[in-house]
């Protein structure tokens, strides 16, 4: 099966994830549209990161179907999986950089894995381009992760996720642990990259400001199911957890004023884990 025009770029049907006796997802259906930023939210233990890992093939569900680019992620061969993996990038929590490698060397890891015939000099040039693309200074490529701030590590991890010019970027808590200014700047970076590169963004987050700043739609994991809609639709959702999430103190603080244009927030509203 190949991706058809107008079809979801990611399609999940009847997904069941269970660990021991604990069922995390029980019949989850989800479509992700090409070119959108989809935020994934939910309470602690709702399986946000598990869903991400399942979509990219790092977790095998008990039951269900997962298609990316029209291909069955759960049923393809290793060779076909490698072809798919070239078309997406993943930013794990805190960047997940290799501590013994420089930023440039980290960015070159997927290039060496999937394009072994690329000359080393060209890899160096590509890594330098990616460093600039995510807003890092030119000398960042020579540094090790321990020499970077939290925000710079996130950007370096994003640069590595973009190394293969992917069509989809998966982000796992991209602004967690960042100060309000760095978090806001990272949101702007994602919005700009989505526009300039035509990315589809699948973003797991607790950051309510990110939802309102850059997400086209939001998927809420609750009661082992998923509820998907625009923020306008979810603000009208009467499910108790969804209502508390968006209308509680943090949700109210994150929502832009409907009456006046507000200056950039000095604080960020992060939902409890």
mmCIF file of C-alpha atoms in Angstrom:
data_model
loop_
_atom_site.group_PDB
_atom_site.id
_atom_site.type_symbol
_atom_site.label_atom_id
_atom_site.label_comp_id
_atom_site.label_asym_id
_atom_site.label_seq_id
_atom_site.Cartn_x
_atom_site.Cartn_y
_atom_site.Cartn_z
ATOM 1 C CA UNK A 1 0.000 0.000 0.000
ATOM 2 C CA UNK A 2 1.244 3.509 -0.811
ATOM 3 C CA UNK A 3 0.152 6.910 0.434
ATOM 4 C CA UNK A 4 -2.827 8.276 -1.495
ATOM 5 C CA UNK A 5 -3.382 12.011 -2.092
ATOM 6 C CA UNK A 6 -5.639 13.450 0.609
ATOM 7 C CA UNK A 7 -5.173 10.453 2.890
ATOM 8 C CA UNK A 8 -3.820 10.891 6.445
ATOM 9 C CA UNK A 9 -0.034 10.811 6.609
ATOM 10 C CA UNK A 10 -0.415 8.795 9.853
ATOM 11 C CA UNK A 11 -3.367 6.477 10.408
ATOM 12 C CA UNK A 12 -4.004 4.508 13.619
ATOM 13 C CA UNK A 13 -6.954 2.140 14.046
ATOM 14 C CA UNK A 14 -8.085 -0.012 16.973
ATOM 15 C CA UNK A 15 -4.821 0.418 18.866
ATOM 16 C CA UNK A 16 -4.491 -1.551 22.098
ATOM 17 C CA UNK A 17 -1.379 -1.236 24.261
ATOM 18 C CA UNK A 18 -1.136 -3.297 27.404
ATOM 19 C CA UNK A 19 1.705 -3.792 29.881
ATOM 20 C CA UNK A 20 1.040 -6.746 32.154
ATOM 21 C CA UNK A 21 -2.486 -6.307 33.437
ATOM 22 C CA UNK A 22 -2.481 -2.561 32.780
ATOM 23 C CA UNK A 23 -4.245 -1.461 29.602
ATOM 24 C CA UNK A 24 -2.950 1.922 28.434
ATOM 25 C CA UNK A 25 -4.789 2.265 25.116
ATOM 26 C CA UNK A 26 -8.025 0.444 24.359
ATOM 27 C CA UNK A 27 -9.172 0.974 20.789
ATOM 28 C CA UNK A 28 -7.437 4.241 19.867
ATOM 29 C CA UNK A 29 -8.180 5.678 16.408
ATOM 30 C CA UNK A 30 -6.176 8.646 15.107
ATOM 31 C CA UNK A 31 -5.558 10.399 11.790
ATOM 32 C CA UNK A 32 -2.737 12.907 11.355
ATOM 33 C CA UNK A 33 -3.012 15.217 8.359
ATOM 34 C CA UNK A 34 -0.059 16.155 6.190
ATOM 35 C CA UNK A 35 1.334 19.575 7.093
ATOM 36 C CA UNK A 36 -0.324 19.980 10.487
ATOM 37 C CA UNK A 37 1.068 20.326 13.993
ATOM 38 C CA UNK A 38 -0.786 17.828 16.179
ATOM 39 C CA UNK A 39 -0.362 18.104 19.937
ATOM 40 C CA UNK A 40 -0.760 14.953 22.066
ATOM 41 C CA UNK A 41 -1.811 15.563 25.666
ATOM 42 C CA UNK A 42 -3.172 13.521 28.535
ATOM 43 C CA UNK A 43 -2.737 12.770 32.200
ATOM 44 C CA UNK A 44 0.173 10.922 33.745
ATOM 45 C CA UNK A 45 0.123 7.292 32.612
ATOM 46 C CA UNK A 46 -2.246 7.955 29.706
ATOM 47 C CA UNK A 47 0.337 6.668 27.238
ATOM 48 C CA UNK A 48 1.380 9.764 25.306
ATOM 49 C CA UNK A 49 4.976 8.675 24.754
ATOM 50 C CA UNK A 50 3.828 5.073 24.281
ATOM 51 C CA UNK A 51 1.632 6.233 21.404
ATOM 52 C CA UNK A 52 4.566 8.053 19.811
ATOM 53 C CA UNK A 53 6.840 5.037 20.227
ATOM 54 C CA UNK A 54 4.165 2.776 18.732
ATOM 55 C CA UNK A 55 3.736 4.954 15.663
ATOM 56 C CA UNK A 56 7.491 4.941 14.965
ATOM 57 C CA UNK A 57 7.719 1.186 15.513
ATOM 58 C CA UNK A 58 9.589 1.148 18.835
ATOM 59 C CA UNK A 59 6.675 -0.452 20.682
ATOM 60 C CA UNK A 60 4.581 -3.312 19.327
ATOM 61 C CA UNK A 61 0.927 -3.096 20.384
ATOM 62 C CA UNK A 62 -1.260 -5.979 21.476
ATOM 63 C CA UNK A 63 -3.679 -5.180 18.686
ATOM 64 C CA UNK A 64 -4.362 -2.548 16.051
ATOM 65 C CA UNK A 65 -3.139 -1.009 12.816
ATOM 66 C CA UNK A 66 -0.554 1.723 12.323
ATOM 67 C CA UNK A 67 0.097 3.204 8.884
ATOM 68 C CA UNK A 68 2.623 5.915 8.049
ATOM 69 C CA UNK A 69 2.863 7.169 4.449
ATOM 70 C CA UNK A 70 0.333 4.459 3.614
ATOM 71 C CA UNK A 71 2.654 1.686 4.807
ATOM 72 C CA UNK A 72 1.826 -0.827 7.552
ATOM 73 C CA UNK A 73 4.445 -0.033 10.210
ATOM 74 C CA UNK A 74 3.737 -3.274 12.064
ATOM 75 C CA UNK A 75 3.909 -5.600 9.071
ATOM 76 C CA UNK A 76 6.733 -4.327 6.877
ATOM 77 C CA UNK A 77 10.153 -5.890 6.413
ATOM 78 C CA UNK A 78 13.341 -4.482 7.970
ATOM 79 C CA UNK A 79 14.366 -3.045 4.607
ATOM 80 C CA UNK A 80 10.998 -1.332 4.171
ATOM 81 C CA UNK A 81 11.211 0.008 7.738
ATOM 82 C CA UNK A 82 14.570 1.604 6.998
ATOM 83 C CA UNK A 83 13.062 3.288 3.956
ATOM 84 C CA UNK A 84 10.282 4.706 6.136
ATOM 85 C CA UNK A 85 12.671 5.830 8.871
ATOM 86 C CA UNK A 86 14.492 8.008 6.366
ATOM 87 C CA UNK A 87 11.289 10.009 5.982
ATOM 88 C CA UNK A 88 10.812 10.907 9.647
ATOM 89 C CA UNK A 89 12.902 12.318 12.480
ATOM 90 C CA UNK A 90 12.463 11.974 16.232
ATOM 91 C CA UNK A 91 13.379 14.369 19.040
ATOM 92 C CA UNK A 92 13.318 12.423 22.285
ATOM 93 C CA UNK A 93 13.119 14.036 25.711
ATOM 94 C CA UNK A 94 16.091 16.295 26.549
ATOM 95 C CA UNK A 95 17.482 15.715 23.063
ATOM 96 C CA UNK A 96 18.842 12.205 23.842
ATOM 97 C CA UNK A 97 22.225 13.162 22.397
ATOM 98 C CA UNK A 98 25.236 10.872 22.589
ATOM 99 C CA UNK A 99 27.340 12.458 25.337
ATOM 100 C CA UNK A 100 30.664 11.232 23.876
ATOM 101 C CA UNK A 101 29.994 12.854 20.490
ATOM 102 C CA UNK A 102 30.063 16.516 19.519
ATOM 103 C CA UNK A 103 26.899 18.171 18.256
ATOM 104 C CA UNK A 104 28.118 17.851 14.667
ATOM 105 C CA UNK A 105 28.918 14.167 15.171
ATOM 106 C CA UNK A 106 25.472 13.608 16.694
ATOM 107 C CA UNK A 107 23.833 15.179 13.652
ATOM 108 C CA UNK A 108 25.900 12.949 11.379
ATOM 109 C CA UNK A 109 24.762 9.721 13.094
ATOM 110 C CA UNK A 110 21.626 9.243 10.922
ATOM 111 C CA UNK A 111 23.586 10.271 7.824
ATOM 112 C CA UNK A 112 26.132 7.517 8.479
ATOM 113 C CA UNK A 113 23.362 5.047 9.278
ATOM 114 C CA UNK A 114 21.255 5.600 6.172
ATOM 115 C CA UNK A 115 23.649 7.168 3.647
ATOM 116 C CA UNK A 116 26.984 5.485 4.146
ATOM 117 C CA UNK A 117 28.208 6.523 0.703
ATOM 118 C CA UNK A 118 28.156 10.255 1.535
ATOM 119 C CA UNK A 119 31.708 11.659 1.787
ATOM 120 C CA UNK A 120 32.703 12.805 5.266
ATOM 121 C CA UNK A 121 33.312 16.352 4.063
ATOM 122 C CA UNK A 122 29.747 16.554 2.742
ATOM 123 C CA UNK A 123 28.436 15.202 6.057
ATOM 124 C CA UNK A 124 30.306 17.984 7.834
ATOM 125 C CA UNK A 125 28.710 20.534 5.523
ATOM 126 C CA UNK A 126 25.229 19.071 6.091
ATOM 127 C CA UNK A 127 25.666 19.115 9.866
ATOM 128 C CA UNK A 128 26.780 22.758 9.709
ATOM 129 C CA UNK A 129 23.646 23.634 7.720
ATOM 130 C CA UNK A 130 21.420 21.883 10.276
ATOM 131 C CA UNK A 131 23.152 23.688 13.152
ATOM 132 C CA UNK A 132 22.263 27.001 11.528
ATOM 133 C CA UNK A 133 18.760 25.833 10.615
ATOM 134 C CA UNK A 134 17.789 25.359 14.281
ATOM 135 C CA UNK A 135 19.288 28.661 15.377
ATOM 136 C CA UNK A 136 22.450 27.433 17.071
ATOM 137 C CA UNK A 137 25.672 29.475 16.808
ATOM 138 C CA UNK A 138 28.254 28.330 14.257
ATOM 139 C CA UNK A 139 30.646 26.994 16.903
ATOM 140 C CA UNK A 140 27.969 24.791 18.534
ATOM 141 C CA UNK A 141 28.873 21.896 16.249
ATOM 142 C CA UNK A 142 32.255 21.555 17.929
ATOM 143 C CA UNK A 143 30.804 21.333 21.427
ATOM 144 C CA UNK A 144 29.729 18.328 23.469
ATOM 145 C CA UNK A 145 26.206 18.058 24.940
ATOM 146 C CA UNK A 146 27.554 18.721 28.460
ATOM 147 C CA UNK A 147 28.758 22.122 27.252
ATOM 148 C CA UNK A 148 25.301 23.194 26.111
ATOM 149 C CA UNK A 149 22.354 24.699 27.938
ATOM 150 C CA UNK A 150 19.081 22.780 28.083
ATOM 151 C CA UNK A 151 17.598 24.842 25.269
ATOM 152 C CA UNK A 152 20.666 24.351 23.091
ATOM 153 C CA UNK A 153 20.563 20.588 23.663
ATOM 154 C CA UNK A 154 16.947 20.541 22.499
ATOM 155 C CA UNK A 155 17.905 22.444 19.365
ATOM 156 C CA UNK A 156 20.838 20.121 18.741
ATOM 157 C CA UNK A 157 18.516 17.128 19.096
ATOM 158 C CA UNK A 158 16.124 18.758 16.637
ATOM 159 C CA UNK A 159 18.999 19.342 14.211
ATOM 160 C CA UNK A 160 19.763 15.617 14.336
ATOM 161 C CA UNK A 161 16.069 14.814 13.782
ATOM 162 C CA UNK A 162 16.196 17.026 10.670
ATOM 163 C CA UNK A 163 19.429 15.509 9.328
ATOM 164 C CA UNK A 164 17.685 13.399 6.657
ATOM 165 C CA UNK A 165 15.265 16.163 5.557
ATOM 166 C CA UNK A 166 12.234 14.300 6.969
ATOM 167 C CA UNK A 167 8.594 14.865 6.131
ATOM 168 C CA UNK A 168 7.422 14.129 9.687
ATOM 169 C CA UNK A 169 9.035 15.192 12.952
ATOM 170 C CA UNK A 170 8.063 13.466 16.206
ATOM 171 C CA UNK A 171 8.681 15.582 19.313
ATOM 172 C CA UNK A 172 8.531 14.140 22.841
ATOM 173 C CA UNK A 173 8.092 16.931 25.408
ATOM 174 C CA UNK A 174 10.223 19.409 23.428
ATOM 175 C CA UNK A 175 9.869 22.323 25.865
ATOM 176 C CA UNK A 176 10.019 20.364 29.137
ATOM 177 C CA UNK A 177 12.585 21.818 31.507
ATOM 178 C CA UNK A 178 13.095 25.017 29.528
ATOM 179 C CA UNK A 179 12.653 28.500 30.947
ATOM 180 C CA UNK A 180 9.751 30.545 29.544
ATOM 181 C CA UNK A 181 11.894 32.502 27.081
ATOM 182 C CA UNK A 182 13.652 29.392 25.727
ATOM 183 C CA UNK A 183 10.352 27.501 25.524
ATOM 184 C CA UNK A 184 8.691 30.324 23.621
ATOM 185 C CA UNK A 185 11.645 30.540 21.241
ATOM 186 C CA UNK A 186 11.472 26.789 20.618
ATOM 187 C CA UNK A 187 7.762 27.079 19.790
ATOM 188 C CA UNK A 188 8.582 29.811 17.267
ATOM 189 C CA UNK A 189 11.310 27.632 15.769
ATOM 190 C CA UNK A 190 8.915 24.716 15.258
ATOM 191 C CA UNK A 191 6.306 27.006 13.708
ATOM 192 C CA UNK A 192 8.893 28.524 11.350
ATOM 193 C CA UNK A 193 10.336 25.137 10.332
ATOM 194 C CA UNK A 194 6.866 23.745 9.706
ATOM 195 C CA UNK A 195 6.158 26.645 7.365
ATOM 196 C CA UNK A 196 9.501 26.689 5.558
ATOM 197 C CA UNK A 197 10.041 22.930 5.266
ATOM 198 C CA UNK A 198 6.421 21.773 4.996
ATOM 199 C CA UNK A 199 6.800 19.498 8.014
ATOM 200 C CA UNK A 200 4.126 17.448 9.700
ATOM 201 C CA UNK A 201 4.689 17.638 13.467
ATOM 202 C CA UNK A 202 3.518 15.012 15.981
ATOM 203 C CA UNK A 203 4.186 16.585 19.383
ATOM 204 C CA UNK A 204 3.739 15.044 22.828
ATOM 205 C CA UNK A 205 3.591 17.869 25.366
ATOM 206 C CA UNK A 206 2.410 19.083 28.763
ATOM 207 C CA UNK A 207 2.967 22.690 27.744
ATOM 208 C CA UNK A 208 -0.349 24.467 27.359
ATOM 209 C CA UNK A 209 1.324 27.520 25.842
ATOM 210 C CA UNK A 210 2.702 25.337 23.046
ATOM 211 C CA UNK A 211 -0.780 24.033 22.290
ATOM 212 C CA UNK A 212 -2.170 27.528 21.843
ATOM 213 C CA UNK A 213 0.934 28.856 20.068
ATOM 214 C CA UNK A 214 1.576 26.285 17.345
ATOM 215 C CA UNK A 215 -0.911 23.387 17.271
ATOM 216 C CA UNK A 216 -3.482 23.081 14.511
ATOM 217 C CA UNK A 217 -5.288 20.301 16.383
ATOM 218 C CA UNK A 218 -4.925 18.517 19.709
ATOM 219 C CA UNK A 219 -5.438 14.839 20.571
ATOM 220 C CA UNK A 220 -6.368 14.156 24.195
ATOM 221 C CA UNK A 221 -5.705 10.709 25.639
ATOM 222 C CA UNK A 222 -8.323 10.046 28.286
ATOM 223 C CA UNK A 223 -10.150 6.929 29.522
ATOM 224 C CA UNK A 224 -7.774 4.810 27.376
ATOM 225 C CA UNK A 225 -9.314 6.426 24.261
ATOM 226 C CA UNK A 226 -8.506 9.566 22.293
ATOM 227 C CA UNK A 227 -10.498 12.744 21.607
ATOM 228 C CA UNK A 228 -9.263 14.917 18.730
ATOM 229 C CA UNK A 229 -10.232 18.396 17.683
ATOM 230 C CA UNK A 230 -9.193 21.994 17.265
ATOM 231 C CA UNK A 231 -8.632 23.985 20.427
ATOM 232 C CA UNK A 232 -11.940 25.750 19.800
ATOM 233 C CA UNK A 233 -13.704 22.378 19.719
ATOM 234 C CA UNK A 234 -11.915 21.007 22.783
ATOM 235 C CA UNK A 235 -12.668 24.122 24.796
ATOM 236 C CA UNK A 236 -16.343 23.164 24.366
ATOM 237 C CA UNK A 237 -15.780 19.490 25.240
ATOM 238 C CA UNK A 238 -17.740 18.586 28.374
ATOM 239 C CA UNK A 239 -15.641 15.563 29.369
ATOM 240 C CA UNK A 240 -14.596 16.283 33.017
ATOM 241 C CA UNK A 241 -10.855 15.789 32.490
ATOM 242 C CA UNK A 242 -10.768 17.712 29.214
ATOM 243 C CA UNK A 243 -12.785 20.551 30.736
ATOM 244 C CA UNK A 244 -10.520 20.785 33.775
ATOM 245 C CA UNK A 245 -7.406 20.637 31.615
ATOM 246 C CA UNK A 246 -8.386 23.553 29.407
ATOM 247 C CA UNK A 247 -10.495 25.561 31.857
ATOM 248 C CA UNK A 248 -8.458 25.111 35.035
ATOM 249 C CA UNK A 249 -6.106 27.860 36.265
ATOM 250 C CA UNK A 250 -3.229 26.830 33.979
ATOM 251 C CA UNK A 251 -5.500 26.472 30.981
ATOM 252 C CA UNK A 252 -7.027 29.901 31.540
ATOM 253 C CA UNK A 253 -3.560 31.440 31.900
ATOM 254 C CA UNK A 254 -2.397 29.902 28.624
ATOM 255 C CA UNK A 255 -5.373 30.993 26.538
ATOM 256 C CA UNK A 256 -4.840 34.196 24.576
ATOM 257 C CA UNK A 257 -7.236 36.991 25.450
ATOM 258 C CA UNK A 258 -10.257 37.177 23.196
ATOM 259 C CA UNK A 259 -10.603 40.900 23.797
ATOM 260 C CA UNK A 260 -7.142 42.430 23.437
ATOM 261 C CA UNK A 261 -3.834 41.470 21.961
ATOM 262 C CA UNK A 262 -1.591 40.423 24.812
ATOM 263 C CA UNK A 263 2.197 40.819 24.963
ATOM 264 C CA UNK A 264 4.363 37.732 25.041
ATOM 265 C CA UNK A 265 3.840 35.791 28.256
ATOM 266 C CA UNK A 266 6.543 35.915 30.906
ATOM 267 C CA UNK A 267 5.358 32.643 32.370
ATOM 268 C CA UNK A 268 4.465 29.340 30.765
ATOM 269 C CA UNK A 269 1.468 27.214 31.721
ATOM 270 C CA UNK A 270 2.426 23.587 32.055
ATOM 271 C CA UNK A 271 -0.195 20.997 32.924
ATOM 272 C CA UNK A 272 0.658 18.691 35.847
ATOM 273 C CA UNK A 273 2.167 15.351 34.869
#
